[in-house]
Amino acid sequence: MESFNVKGNTRLSGRVKISGSKNAAVALLPAAVITEDNVYLENLPDITDVRTMIEILENLGVSIRRRGRNALDLTPGKLSKIAPPYELVKKMRASYYFMGSLLARFGRAEVPIPGGCDLGPRPIDQHLKGFSALGADINIEHGMITLSADKLIGAHIYLDVVSIGATINLMLAAAAAEGRTVLENVAKEPEVVDLANFLNAMGASIRGAGTDVIRIDGVKKFSGANHAVIPDRIEAGTFMLAAASTGGNITVEDVIPKHLEAITAKLREIGARVKVEPERINVEAVDHLVPTDIKTFPYPGFPTDLQPPGMVLLTAARGLSVITENVFDGRYNHVDELKRMGAQIKVEGRTALVEGGNQLSGAPIEATDLRSGAALIIAALMADGDSQVRAVEHIDRGYENFEQKLIHLGALIQRINEKDYDQLSCNPE
Ligand code: EPU
């Protein structure tokens, strides 16, 4: 386990270049196996989840040539296996996109039930309902999902819940199905649009991505493609919220401001100054933030992934703010840790009441998932005194160079290996 030692009372200021989107990258990489031709992907974030995805692809027989830190060539022509291994699949939820892409390419996929961040129950019933409507037989045994279809056939599918994962998986399978598929009540996230653009560049016929109905006319063959991953709106939002939380002034660069409208609006509501330019956004804190409410919703609503750092920001606004988490049941893992730092928060079901205004104090705290980890680092920067944030491997899964970017903005952060910690704590001095 690794930890960060974080110095408190730190105002972050400066400019930060935003990396490629994690959640787009982890869909584009498995999607690449839909073709036998060469694919070039750039602006991939160098994060653990992307590295795991690359390992899975190599394990399946895809040859990969890195071009620098953020780009690679994939040659999926020789891919021979249809069963990604459990040890890798269990590390990340997005490995379930191999269900859609392998089914599209081979008419068969064997994928272990995936892992991922612990955010409460995360069913995949909508993925399976959709695959079945497209004509796939599904068998779940010994923790393995086996999908097979002699022929996938286009269908009309209505999703009961708006799901990014199900939308992406069904787009992948339907891209190769015979005839037309209509997907209704789908996710409208920019990552869904990015994948549709990539598949269309490979010869797919997908219309309507970014709205709540997607129409797909299946094709038999896919070509290679070159594609640049969209900027990470969640990383950008994290830094924007960090600017307001720490009393700082940060410009996020290389972003698509349209993707960040919910964050921009919320920051203005709470009193921060936000200046939007074509590819960058400046957030400047003010002395007195005003309390506000946050309700998470699928895009274009306020993203659940930014609810933990949003909560940290609300601890700095004097008065009562209310958060309603509408996307995941169990996404309040960070609350107990924030309480250890002196935050006054009460959770009742999906609602969290945040009584903000008293300064947080540094403490030993532990990240339980990716976004709670980022939120706790911001809390540690705001706090009076130093903090040790444990289990920062969670953060490495999804933020490229997080500590270097923060250091560049003025933070004092040191990464410590838990072994060294143990030695330190055993040291009689
Ligand atoms: N749901 C179902 N049935 C399904 C699928 C989803 O009931 O078959 C429910 C989920 O339980 C949840 C809601 O629908 O309550 C939305 O889930 P969704 O499928 O949209 O989430 P996901 O695809 O598993 C992605 C991101 C998450 C992000 C959520 C919500 C990726 C790889 N993951 O997960 O990102 O929180 O959408 O926006 O794209 C993160 O980056 O930290 C992260 C967890």
mmCIF file with all atom_site columns, N, CA and C in Angstrom, residues 33 57 60-62 75-82 98 102 105-106:
data_model
loop_
_atom_site.group_PDB
_atom_site.id
_atom_site.type_symbol
_atom_site.label_atom_id
_atom_site.label_alt_id
_atom_site.label_comp_id
_atom_site.label_asym_id
_atom_site.label_entity_id
_atom_site.label_seq_id
_atom_site.pdbx_PDB_ins_code
_atom_site.Cartn_x
_atom_site.Cartn_y
_atom_site.Cartn_z
_atom_site.occupancy
_atom_site.B_iso_or_equiv
_atom_site.pdbx_formal_charge
_atom_site.auth_seq_id
_atom_site.auth_comp_id
_atom_site.auth_asym_id
_atom_site.auth_atom_id
_atom_site.pdbx_PDB_model_num
ATOM 1  N N  . VAL A 1 33  ? -10.836 -4.276  -30.742 1.00 0.00 ? 33  VAL A N  1
ATOM 2  C CA . VAL A 1 33  ? -10.732 -5.658  -31.248 1.00 0.00 ? 33  VAL A CA 1
ATOM 3  C C  . VAL A 1 33  ? -11.874 -5.999  -32.212 1.00 0.00 ? 33  VAL A C  1
ATOM 4  N N  . LEU A 1 57  ? -5.465  -6.897  -23.437 1.00 0.00 ? 57  LEU A N  1
ATOM 5  C CA . LEU A 1 57  ? -5.402  -6.996  -24.903 1.00 0.00 ? 57  LEU A CA 1
ATOM 6  C C  . LEU A 1 57  ? -4.218  -7.862  -25.327 1.00 0.00 ? 57  LEU A C  1
ATOM 7  N N  . LEU A 1 60  ? -4.859  -11.454 -24.849 1.00 0.00 ? 60  LEU A N  1
ATOM 8  C CA . LEU A 1 60  ? -5.770  -12.036 -25.845 1.00 0.00 ? 60  LEU A CA 1
ATOM 9  C C  . LEU A 1 60  ? -5.071  -12.269 -27.188 1.00 0.00 ? 60  LEU A C  1
ATOM 10 N N  . GLY A 1 61  ? -3.868  -11.690 -27.335 1.00 0.00 ? 61  GLY A N  1
ATOM 11 C CA . GLY A 1 61  ? -3.127  -11.905 -28.577 1.00 0.00 ? 61  GLY A CA 1
ATOM 12 C C  . GLY A 1 61  ? -3.023  -10.663 -29.459 1.00 0.00 ? 61  GLY A C  1
ATOM 13 N N  . VAL A 1 62  ? -3.464  -9.507  -28.958 1.00 0.00 ? 62  VAL A N  1
ATOM 14 C CA . VAL A 1 62  ? -3.351  -8.265  -29.730 1.00 0.00 ? 62  VAL A CA 1
ATOM 15 C C  . VAL A 1 62  ? -1.922  -7.763  -29.589 1.00 0.00 ? 62  VAL A C  1
ATOM 16 N N  . THR A 1 75  ? -2.619  -3.994  -33.103 1.00 0.00 ? 75  THR A N  1
ATOM 17 C CA . THR A 1 75  ? -2.862  -4.870  -34.242 1.00 0.00 ? 75  THR A CA 1
ATOM 18 C C  . THR A 1 75  ? -3.718  -6.031  -33.759 1.00 0.00 ? 75  THR A C  1
ATOM 19 N N  . PRO A 1 76  ? -5.053  -5.909  -33.893 1.00 0.00 ? 76  PRO A N  1
ATOM 20 C CA . PRO A 1 76  ? -5.924  -6.955  -33.343 1.00 0.00 ? 76  PRO A CA 1
ATOM 21 C C  . PRO A 1 76  ? -6.122  -8.145  -34.276 1.00 0.00 ? 76  PRO A C  1
ATOM 22 N N  . GLY A 1 77  ? -5.440  -8.133  -35.466 1.00 0.00 ? 77  GLY A N  1
ATOM 23 C CA . GLY A 1 77  ? -5.661  -9.176  -36.479 1.00 0.00 ? 77  GLY A CA 1
ATOM 24 C C  . GLY A 1 77  ? -5.429  -10.573 -35.941 1.00 0.00 ? 77  GLY A C  1
ATOM 25 N N  . LYS A 1 78  ? -4.394  -10.735 -35.102 1.00 0.00 ? 78  LYS A N  1
ATOM 26 C CA . LYS A 1 78  ? -4.025  -12.099 -34.673 1.00 0.00 ? 78  LYS A CA 1
ATOM 27 C C  . LYS A 1 78  ? -4.723  -12.509 -33.376 1.00 0.00 ? 78  LYS A C  1
ATOM 28 N N  . LEU A 1 79  ? -5.630  -11.676 -32.903 1.00 0.00 ? 79  LEU A N  1
ATOM 29 C CA . LEU A 1 79  ? -6.309  -12.019 -31.653 1.00 0.00 ? 79  LEU A CA 1
ATOM 30 C C  . LEU A 1 79  ? -6.923  -13.410 -31.767 1.00 0.00 ? 79  LEU A C  1
ATOM 31 N N  . SER A 1 80  ? -6.609  -14.264 -30.801 1.00 0.00 ? 80  SER A N  1
ATOM 32 C CA . SER A 1 80  ? -7.057  -15.649 -30.922 1.00 0.00 ? 80  SER A CA 1
ATOM 33 C C  . SER A 1 80  ? -7.965  -16.064 -29.780 1.00 0.00 ? 80  SER A C  1
ATOM 34 N N  . LYS A 1 81  ? -7.775  -15.453 -28.578 1.00 0.00 ? 81  LYS A N  1
ATOM 35 C CA . LYS A 1 81  ? -8.553  -15.906 -27.414 1.00 0.00 ? 81  LYS A CA 1
ATOM 36 C C  . LYS A 1 81  ? -9.816  -15.067 -27.261 1.00 0.00 ? 81  LYS A C  1
ATOM 37 N N  . ILE A 1 82  ? -10.849 -15.681 -26.703 1.00 0.00 ? 82  ILE A N  1
ATOM 38 C CA . ILE A 1 82  ? -12.085 -14.926 -26.462 1.00 0.00 ? 82  ILE A CA 1
ATOM 39 C C  . ILE A 1 82  ? -12.400 -14.861 -24.972 1.00 0.00 ? 82  ILE A C  1
ATOM 40 N N  . PHE A 1 98  ? -15.384 -6.218  -23.124 1.00 0.00 ? 98  PHE A N  1
ATOM 41 C CA . PHE A 1 98  ? -14.983 -7.306  -24.019 1.00 0.00 ? 98  PHE A CA 1
ATOM 42 C C  . PHE A 1 98  ? -16.176 -8.206  -24.345 1.00 0.00 ? 98  PHE A C  1
ATOM 43 N N  . LEU A 1 102 ? -16.019 -8.676  -28.276 1.00 0.00 ? 102 LEU A N  1
ATOM 44 C CA . LEU A 1 102 ? -15.696 -10.035 -28.745 1.00 0.00 ? 102 LEU A CA 1
ATOM 45 C C  . LEU A 1 102 ? -16.919 -10.700 -29.379 1.00 0.00 ? 102 LEU A C  1
ATOM 46 N N  . ARG A 1 105 ? -17.089 -9.414  -32.830 1.00 0.00 ? 105 ARG A N  1
ATOM 47 C CA . ARG A 1 105 ? -16.061 -9.927  -33.764 1.00 0.00 ? 105 ARG A CA 1
ATOM 48 C C  . ARG A 1 105 ? -16.186 -11.431 -34.012 1.00 0.00 ? 105 ARG A C  1
ATOM 49 N N  . PHE A 1 106 ? -16.437 -12.210 -32.920 1.00 0.00 ? 106 PHE A N  1
ATOM 50 C CA . PHE A 1 106 ? -16.381 -13.672 -33.049 1.00 0.00 ? 106 PHE A CA 1
ATOM 51 C C  . PHE A 1 106 ? -17.721 -14.373 -32.820 1.00 0.00 ? 106 PHE A C  1
#
